[in-house]
Amino acid sequence: MKLAVLLGLPATILSAVYAATDPHEYREHLHLKPLPGGSLYAGFSFNATTSLGSYDKQHYRYFPRSLAQILHYTHTAELHLRFSLGRWDEETWGSRPRSGLREGGNGVELWAWLESDAERKAEERWSDLVNSLSGLFCASLNFIDSGKTVRPLLSFDPEGSLREYQAMQERVTGRGQGELQLLHGMLPHEVVCTENLTPFLKLLPCKGKAGISSLLDGHKVFDSEWQTMSVDVRPACHASGTSWECQLEIQQTVDMVLNTERSQRPHDDPIPRPKPIEEIKCDASKSYNGEDTCYPVAFEGEQEWTLSKIFGRPLRASCLASGSDTHDVSLAVPSERTVEVISKSTVSHEGDNSTRSYYLPDDTDFDLHLPQQVLASNQQESETASVHASRQITGYGQERGGMHTTLHNPHPWPQDVIYLESLPWFLRPYVHTLSLSAGTIKKTYYTPLLDRQRGTQLELLIELPAESTVELTYDFEKAILRYSEYPPDANRGFDIPAAVIRVLPGNSTLGAPTRENYLRTTSLLLPLPTPDFTKVRQGLAGLKKLLAKSKAGVNAGDESNGKTMQESSSPVKEENGRPKEHKKSR
Amino acid sequence: MSSAKSSPPPEQGSFIWTRRLILFAFWGVVVVLGLPHWLWTTSIHRSQLPLESMNNWADGKVCRLQYPIHVKLRYEDAGFDETNALAAETQHVLNALNQLPLYQFHITGDLANASSEQALLPSHVRDTLASRENSLIVNIQNDKKIKTPQAALKSLIPVLDVRHNPARTGDSLTAFLAREISKVFSHEQNYMHHLLQETPFESKEYVNRFSPEVKAGLDARTTRAFKYASTYHLTFSLFVASSSPSAWNIQQALEDGIYPLIERLSPVNRFTIDTQIQLYASFSPSIAGPQYNPITREWQLQRPDLSGFINAAEWPLSPSIGSGPTINFVLYVPSKHQSPLVLAETGGQSWIVPQWGGVQIFNPADKQVDQLTAEDLRPAMLTFADQLSTLVGLPPSPSSLSLRISGLTRERTTSLILSASSTLGALSRLTLKLTSIAIPDSVAKSVSETIHRLDQACQHMQDGRYLSALENARTAEEEAEKAFFEPSMVGQVYFPEEHKVAVYVPLLGPMAVPLVLSAIKELKKLRERKVKVA
């Protein structure tokens, strides 16, 4: 429970920030939290706001112009974009940061509420949106076509006050923009990389040159065990007198889990090597034959780490010169843990004996050093996740297969979850085989696939009984693709996007949390019947050879004719000529 | 050498006939079914294009570029007849002057001189009313104090104020008026000639030899200005080397400095405006950076660095979404320790990046300031307005803004007509040269629309309705470009004959070889038999 509070801390700070009414606000925050198993969670969040008036007049201060223009052009009211890599290890690390609200399925995930009066228009704007974002973030978002787009009904709720926003827009522009439509797309195959981080940093006011964003370095971010980047834009309206006042908020987050030992290896010598024997603490309780080897003492207590070593660069001075009234950096460690602050900054807040907060200095670097230490108190236990989920493909052969999802509720209260699958068209589920081992399906929304046009959308509202494991299974058939539809490296398999699981807030009288949270399964690889593409090449190569030979034959014939005319007296030629004549005569 | 072998028994006649029948059936299928099918599937649709009128436009035969200029003469101290006589005389002198062969002057006296209701209106209202119909208004006033006639242009409205002393000058007023009016149009005339040079539209009667300086000036104007577009996106960016100032009162500054100009330009172009603030803007690593000059106590930016000043890799200056080019205006605030920053040699603070935008360095007087007020920004905005007028191609002279804008309208119309005509010519040459290229119906439609619009533009221009001529010329240019860059045609251009051979040979070769060989064999046998019979 405690950990959940800590990890949720950035979110609470955010909500406090949002309460502030000053448009053109900018806040950034870094939350650090050592995790069991020698890992460190680092959650960066950057928030900027702009008033609706400046947004409509297109005057941007901290809100990035490049993104705002896209939103303006495509009439996007709310946007959520995720770039994710790796898997959050729930068993070791506990519940997810930010309640899973700021993470996505492996690869890229995008969902947005678009204003449009017609279905067709919404699709056009969606296509404009993915294409522009694709250019902005250097990602293959433009591959989110109609076949990869779904319109979930239960899984997502808008975070912003969209209704008020629309009313305001209508008043300003004088015309209604039509209904809001939610579209959702996933690209599980996309490899998130530095080229996505650079445009992400460019959207920030300080661009990684000052403030906490100066820690973000592609080498370290993408070397982490789990990493997710998110961009969220939403309108926030609050009543002021009789009317509403709206502003647009952008929140960018980078969350990652770094291995402290691995990240602190020197940049120029990243390969781990055995230490010289003098530096190893030997286990003296064992007997040794020689001096050159020994058993090292088992590692005890907390690992030593330094902020600048972990991220490979120092944290530079605070981003904006005007002093902020919220803490820039917070560190969640027990109060007994020694923390050395290498800076002019002062510890401003000890918190509930487990969180320390720091202001960044205005003109010098900031660093934290935590020495190796054995804590008297026991390891804090990590909060168990609300639901565990895993998903596999079963079966064998090239024709059929099955999907098998395990949902485990570890809590002594029943939970409602919404399970969203968006499957590509070449995976054809047999919905009549859909079965649940325990629990009940309360609602089902199912959109069947259309070949090459639309994928399957399956949304289930499932009740998970207390302390139970529920298995969800269905069978499917694999379609056969056309020659040109195979991607490069088709034998690797086809990526199936992650299933999105939304855990609804439970009954608080039973002790269930009142906040909803999200989790996603890993994405899957589906092997499809793949032709041997080399056959085609071989055929072509054979034909080429044939043509080349026939041409060479013609040329050679010409040449030899010429030669025989010139050197007809040569005896060698005659000798060569004879067997030919012989052959001819036969 | 050859071994004597007994020949096989002669074939039966019916076998020979069966074989011939089979062969004939195969060939029949190929000829009757295969060939038409092949022709049908590979035939390309070529719509009929009006090649003749396209070529006529490209050769400049259709439209004679002539610009009628209506001038109204107002001479308050003279009588009705006298004014008209002066007008007629001046018109005769001007048109005979042969200095401005592209222009046809129509000078009329202001008939609403004394009696009409208009005369009761204040003079600036009358001027505004008159300027809707006329390109230029000449206001003549008697002044007994001066010796020689004097002329001055008003800065916003197209009015030329002339003062002269009737006692001293008798006949030379006409010559003076003609000279002053031709002076107003001389730059435009030069630019038009520059535009028309080496195009089929160039008039043969008038060969102008520009001095190298004039030519360089005209070239610079062409290279600096953007290509004409109906909409320009203006992006005003404040780039700050450190973290402050981080705010500016841009709305007010724009209203003061930029909106008036944009409003005047609105008949010619539309504009969208957006602004942004970017902190921690660093120089591009490719430039040397500013150097400190201890004598002047200034940081100086060297001339070679100016072209690389915009750090395209890091500064988010992506073009705006939507059709039309983006004009960037960058206001750069150097960091405290590199301030003040000026340009070496000239000591100036602003420069134009041709066809991209304008850059200006802003050294705040108060180094601690966090917000720039509209007052701080006023000089910068005036510079930006000046740069904007250069970038949209506004002529540098005459001094009256209204005359410059109407000059711009004529120049833009002319260049659009030239561009559309040459595109039509290129399209016609292309379709004649590449006979295998498909011409979809949409291209034919675009071409006929282009020709129609060009006719309209030409007609309206000769009538002196320049704004609607511009509108038509713009549509014509857009349609011509659309026709020329039709995607289905572009793909076909790169589909050479060798490619076809490479496709057909592997496909048809294996099938054709036995067919052809057996046909040849059969024909040979037929001939042998005929020889035998004979």
Coordinates of N, CA and C in Angstrom, one line a residue, chain B residues 65-197:
Chain B
L65 N 0.5 41.2 -73.3 CA 0.5 41.7 -71.9 C 0.6 43.3 -72.0
Q66 N -0.5 43.9 -71.6 CA -0.7 45.3 -71.6 C -1.4 45.7 -70.4
Y67 N -0.9 46.7 -69.7 CA -1.5 47.1 -68.5 C -2.1 48.5 -68.6
P68 N -3.4 48.6 -68.6 CA -4.0 49.9 -68.7 C -4.0 50.6 -67.3
I69 N -3.6 51.8 -67.2 CA -3.5 52.5 -66.0 C -4.4 53.7 -66.0
H70 N -5.4 53.7 -65.1 CA -6.3 54.8 -65.1 C -5.9 55.8 -64.1
V71 N -5.7 57.0 -64.6 CA -5.2 58.1 -63.8 C -6.3 59.2 -63.7
K72 N -6.5 59.7 -62.6 CA -7.5 60.8 -62.5 C -6.8 62.1 -62.1
L73 N -7.1 63.1 -62.9 CA -6.4 64.3 -62.7 C -7.4 65.3 -62.0
R74 N -6.9 65.9 -60.9 CA -7.8 66.8 -60.2 C -7.1 68.1 -60.1
Y75 N -7.7 69.1 -60.7 CA -7.0 70.4 -60.7 C -8.1 71.4 -60.2
E76 N -8.0 71.7 -58.9 CA -9.1 72.4 -58.3 C -9.1 73.9 -58.8
D77 N -7.9 74.4 -59.0 CA -7.9 75.9 -59.4 C -8.2 76.1 -60.9
A78 N -8.3 75.1 -61.6 CA -8.5 75.2 -63.0 C -10.0 74.9 -63.4
G79 N -10.4 75.2 -64.5 CA -11.8 75.0 -64.9 C -11.9 73.6 -65.4
F80 N -13.1 73.2 -65.7 CA -13.4 71.8 -66.2 C -12.7 71.5 -67.5
D81 N -12.8 72.5 -68.5 CA -12.2 72.2 -69.8 C -10.7 72.2 -69.7
E82 N -10.3 73.1 -68.9 CA -8.8 73.2 -68.8 C -8.2 71.9 -68.2
T83 N -8.9 71.4 -67.2 CA -8.4 70.1 -66.6 C -8.5 69.0 -67.7
N84 N -9.5 68.9 -68.4 CA -9.7 67.9 -69.4 C -8.6 68.0 -70.5
A85 N -8.3 69.2 -70.8 CA -7.3 69.4 -71.9 C -6.0 69.0 -71.4
L86 N -5.7 69.4 -70.1 CA -4.4 69.0 -69.5 C -4.3 67.5 -69.5
A87 N -5.4 66.8 -69.1 CA -5.4 65.3 -69.0 C -5.1 64.7 -70.3
A88 N -5.8 65.2 -71.4 CA -5.7 64.6 -72.7 C -4.3 64.8 -73.2
E89 N -3.7 66.0 -72.9 CA -2.4 66.3 -73.4 C -1.4 65.4 -72.7
T90 N -1.5 65.3 -71.3 CA -0.6 64.5 -70.6 C -0.6 63.0 -71.0
Q91 N -1.9 62.5 -71.3 CA -2.0 61.2 -71.8 C -1.3 61.0 -73.1
H92 N -1.4 61.9 -74.0 CA -0.8 61.8 -75.3 C 0.7 61.8 -75.1
V93 N 1.2 62.7 -74.2 CA 2.7 62.8 -74.0 C 3.2 61.5 -73.4
L94 N 2.4 61.0 -72.4 CA 2.9 59.8 -71.7 C 2.9 58.6 -72.7
N95 N 1.9 58.4 -73.4 CA 1.8 57.2 -74.3 C 2.8 57.3 -75.4
A96 N 3.1 58.6 -75.8 CA 4.1 58.7 -76.9 C 5.5 58.7 -76.4
L97 N 5.7 58.7 -75.1 CA 7.0 58.8 -74.5 C 7.8 57.5 -74.8
N98 N 7.2 56.4 -75.0 CA 7.8 55.1 -75.3 C 8.8 54.7 -74.2
Q99 N 8.6 55.3 -73.0 CA 9.5 54.8 -72.0 C 8.8 53.6 -71.2
L100 N 7.5 53.6 -71.3 CA 6.7 52.6 -70.6 C 5.8 51.9 -71.6
P101 N 6.4 51.1 -72.5 CA 5.6 50.5 -73.6 C 4.5 49.5 -73.1
L102 N 4.7 49.0 -71.9 CA 3.8 48.0 -71.4 C 2.5 48.6 -70.8
Y103 N 2.6 49.9 -70.6 CA 1.5 50.5 -69.9 C 0.7 51.4 -70.9
Q104 N -0.6 51.4 -70.7 CA -1.5 52.2 -71.5 C -2.2 53.2 -70.6
F105 N -1.8 54.4 -70.7 CA -2.4 55.4 -69.7 C -3.7 55.9 -70.2
H106 N -4.7 56.0 -69.3 CA -5.9 56.6 -69.5 C -6.1 57.7 -68.5
I107 N -5.9 58.9 -68.9 CA -6.0 60.0 -67.9 C -7.3 60.8 -68.1
T108 N -8.0 60.9 -67.1 CA -9.2 61.7 -67.2 C -9.2 62.8 -66.1
G109 N -9.9 63.9 -66.4 CA -10.1 64.9 -65.5 C -11.1 64.5 -64.5
D110 N -11.0 65.0 -63.3 CA -12.0 64.7 -62.2 C -13.2 65.6 -62.5
L111 N -14.3 64.9 -63.0 CA -15.4 65.6 -63.5 C -16.3 66.1 -62.3
A112 N -16.2 65.4 -61.2 CA -16.9 65.9 -60.0 C -16.1 67.0 -59.4
N113 N -15.8 68.0 -60.2 CA -14.8 69.0 -59.7 C -15.4 69.9 -58.8
A114 N -16.5 70.6 -59.2 CA -17.0 71.7 -58.4 C -18.4 71.4 -57.9
S115 N -19.2 70.9 -58.9 CA -20.6 70.9 -58.6 C -21.1 69.7 -57.9
S116 N -20.5 68.5 -58.1 CA -21.1 67.3 -57.6 C -21.1 67.2 -56.1
E117 N -21.8 66.2 -55.6 CA -21.9 66.0 -54.2 C -20.5 65.6 -53.6
Q118 N -19.8 64.9 -54.4 CA -18.5 64.4 -54.0 C -17.6 65.5 -53.5
A119 N -17.8 66.6 -54.1 CA -16.9 67.7 -53.8 C -17.1 68.2 -52.4
L120 N -18.2 67.9 -51.8 CA -18.5 68.3 -50.5 C -17.8 67.4 -49.4
L121 N -17.5 66.2 -49.9 CA -16.8 65.3 -49.0 C -15.4 65.8 -48.6
P122 N -14.9 65.4 -47.5 CA -13.5 65.7 -47.2 C -12.6 65.0 -48.2
S123 N -11.5 65.6 -48.4 CA -10.6 65.2 -49.5 C -10.1 63.8 -49.4
H124 N -9.8 63.3 -48.1 CA -9.3 62.0 -48.0 C -10.3 60.9 -48.3
V125 N -11.6 61.2 -48.0 CA -12.7 60.3 -48.3 C -12.8 60.2 -49.9
R126 N -12.7 61.4 -50.5 CA -12.8 61.4 -51.9 C -11.7 60.6 -52.6
D127 N -10.5 60.7 -52.0 CA -9.4 60.0 -52.5 C -9.6 58.5 -52.4
T128 N -10.1 58.1 -51.2 CA -10.4 56.6 -51.0 C -11.4 56.1 -52.1
L129 N -12.4 56.9 -52.3 CA -13.5 56.5 -53.2 C -12.9 56.4 -54.6
A130 N -12.1 57.4 -55.0 CA -11.6 57.5 -56.3 C -10.5 56.3 -56.5
S131 N -9.8 56.0 -55.5 CA -8.7 55.0 -55.6 C -9.3 53.6 -55.9
R132 N -10.6 53.4 -55.7 CA -11.1 52.1 -56.0 C -11.2 51.9 -57.5
E133 N -11.4 53.0 -58.2 CA -11.5 52.8 -59.7 C -10.3 53.2 -60.4
N134 N -9.4 53.9 -59.8 CA -8.3 54.4 -60.5 C -7.0 53.9 -59.9
S135 N -6.0 53.8 -60.7 CA -4.7 53.4 -60.2 C -4.0 54.5 -59.5
L136 N -4.2 55.7 -60.0 CA -3.4 56.8 -59.5 C -4.3 58.1 -59.5
I137 N -4.2 58.9 -58.5 CA -4.9 60.2 -58.5 C -3.8 61.3 -58.5
V138 N -4.0 62.2 -59.3 CA -3.0 63.3 -59.3 C -3.8 64.6 -58.9
N139 N -3.3 65.1 -57.8 CA -3.9 66.3 -57.2 C -3.0 67.5 -57.5
I140 N -3.5 68.4 -58.3 CA -2.7 69.6 -58.6 C -3.2 70.8 -57.9
Q141 N -2.3 71.5 -57.3 CA -2.6 72.7 -56.6 C -1.7 73.9 -57.0
N142 N -2.3 75.0 -57.1 CA -1.5 76.2 -57.4 C -0.8 76.7 -56.2
D143 N 0.5 77.0 -56.4 CA 1.2 77.6 -55.3 C 2.1 78.7 -55.8
K144 N 1.9 79.8 -55.4 CA 2.5 81.0 -56.0 C 4.0 81.1 -55.5
K145 N 4.3 80.4 -54.4 CA 5.6 80.7 -53.8 C 6.7 79.9 -54.4
I146 N 6.4 78.8 -55.0 CA 7.5 78.0 -55.5 C 7.9 78.3 -56.9
K147 N 9.1 78.0 -57.3 CA 9.6 78.3 -58.6 C 9.3 77.2 -59.6
T148 N 9.8 76.0 -59.2 CA 9.6 74.9 -60.0 C 8.5 74.0 -59.5
P149 N 7.8 73.2 -60.3 CA 6.8 72.3 -59.8 C 7.4 71.2 -58.9
Q150 N 6.6 70.9 -57.9 CA 7.0 69.8 -57.0 C 6.0 68.7 -56.9
A151 N 6.5 67.5 -56.7 CA 5.5 66.4 -56.6 C 5.9 65.5 -55.4
A152 N 4.8 65.0 -54.7 CA 5.1 64.1 -53.6 C 4.0 63.1 -53.5
L153 N 4.4 61.8 -53.2 CA 3.4 60.7 -53.1 C 2.9 60.6 -51.7
K154 N 1.7 60.3 -51.5 CA 1.2 60.1 -50.1 C 1.6 58.6 -49.8
S155 N 1.8 58.4 -48.5 CA 2.4 57.1 -48.2 C 1.4 55.9 -48.2
L156 N 0.2 56.1 -47.9 CA -0.7 55.0 -47.9 C -1.7 54.9 -49.0
I157 N -2.2 56.1 -49.5 CA -3.1 56.0 -50.6 C -2.4 56.5 -51.9
P158 N -3.0 56.0 -53.0 CA -2.3 56.3 -54.3 C -2.6 57.7 -54.8
V159 N -2.0 58.7 -54.1 CA -2.3 60.1 -54.5 C -1.0 60.8 -54.7
L160 N -0.9 61.4 -55.8 CA 0.3 62.2 -56.1 C 0.0 63.7 -56.0
D161 N 0.6 64.3 -55.1 CA 0.3 65.7 -54.9 C 1.3 66.6 -55.7
V162 N 0.7 67.4 -56.5 CA 1.6 68.3 -57.3 C 1.3 69.7 -57.0
R163 N 2.3 70.5 -56.8 CA 2.2 71.9 -56.6 C 2.9 72.6 -57.7
H164 N 2.3 73.6 -58.3 CA 3.0 74.3 -59.3 C 2.6 75.8 -59.3
N165 N 3.4 76.5 -59.9 CA 3.1 78.0 -59.9 C 2.7 78.3 -61.4
P166 N 1.4 78.6 -61.5 CA 0.9 78.9 -62.9 C 1.6 80.1 -63.5
A167 N 2.0 81.0 -62.7 CA 2.6 82.2 -63.2 C 3.9 81.9 -63.9
R168 N 4.7 81.0 -63.3 CA 6.0 80.8 -63.8 C 6.1 79.8 -65.0
T169 N 5.3 78.7 -64.9 CA 5.3 77.7 -65.9 C 4.1 77.7 -66.7
G170 N 4.3 77.6 -68.0 CA 3.1 77.6 -68.8 C 2.9 76.2 -69.4
D171 N 3.8 75.8 -70.3 CA 3.7 74.6 -71.1 C 4.3 73.4 -70.3
S172 N 5.3 73.6 -69.5 CA 6.1 72.5 -68.9 C 5.3 71.7 -67.9
L173 N 4.1 72.1 -67.5 CA 3.4 71.3 -66.5 C 3.0 69.9 -67.1
T174 N 2.7 69.9 -68.3 CA 2.4 68.6 -69.0 C 3.6 67.6 -68.9
A175 N 4.7 68.2 -69.3 CA 5.9 67.4 -69.3 C 6.3 67.0 -67.9
F176 N 6.1 67.9 -67.0 CA 6.4 67.6 -65.6 C 5.5 66.4 -65.1
L177 N 4.2 66.5 -65.4 CA 3.3 65.5 -65.0 C 3.7 64.1 -65.6
A178 N 4.0 64.2 -66.9 CA 4.3 62.9 -67.6 C 5.5 62.3 -67.0
R179 N 6.5 63.1 -66.6 CA 7.8 62.6 -66.1 C 7.5 62.0 -64.7
E180 N 6.7 62.8 -63.9 CA 6.4 62.3 -62.5 C 5.7 61.0 -62.6
I181 N 4.7 60.9 -63.4 CA 3.8 59.6 -63.5 C 4.7 58.5 -64.0
S182 N 5.5 58.7 -65.0 CA 6.4 57.6 -65.5 C 7.4 57.2 -64.4
K183 N 7.8 58.2 -63.6 CA 8.7 57.8 -62.5 C 8.1 56.8 -61.5
V184 N 6.8 57.1 -61.3 CA 6.0 56.2 -60.4 C 6.1 54.7 -60.9
F185 N 6.0 54.6 -62.2 CA 5.9 53.2 -62.7 C 7.2 52.7 -63.3
S186 N 8.3 53.4 -63.1 CA 9.5 53.0 -63.7 C 10.0 51.7 -63.1
H187 N 10.0 51.6 -61.8 CA 10.5 50.4 -61.2 C 9.7 49.2 -61.7
E188 N 8.4 49.3 -61.6 CA 7.5 48.2 -62.0 C 7.8 47.8 -63.5
Q189 N 8.0 48.9 -64.3 CA 8.3 48.6 -65.7 C 9.6 47.8 -65.8
N190 N 10.6 48.2 -65.1 CA 11.8 47.4 -65.2 C 11.7 46.0 -64.7
Y191 N 10.9 45.8 -63.7 CA 10.7 44.5 -63.1 C 9.9 43.6 -64.1
M192 N 8.9 44.2 -64.7 CA 8.1 43.5 -65.7 C 9.0 43.0 -66.9
H193 N 9.9 43.9 -67.3 CA 10.8 43.6 -68.4 C 11.7 42.5 -68.0
H194 N 12.1 42.6 -66.8 CA 13.0 41.5 -66.2 C 12.3 40.2 -66.2
L195 N 11.0 40.2 -65.8 CA 10.2 39.0 -65.8 C 10.0 38.4 -67.2
L196 N 9.7 39.3 -68.2 CA 9.4 38.9 -69.5 C 10.6 38.5 -70.3
Q197 N 11.7 38.9 -69.9 CA 12.9 38.7 -70.7 C 13.1 37.2 -71.0

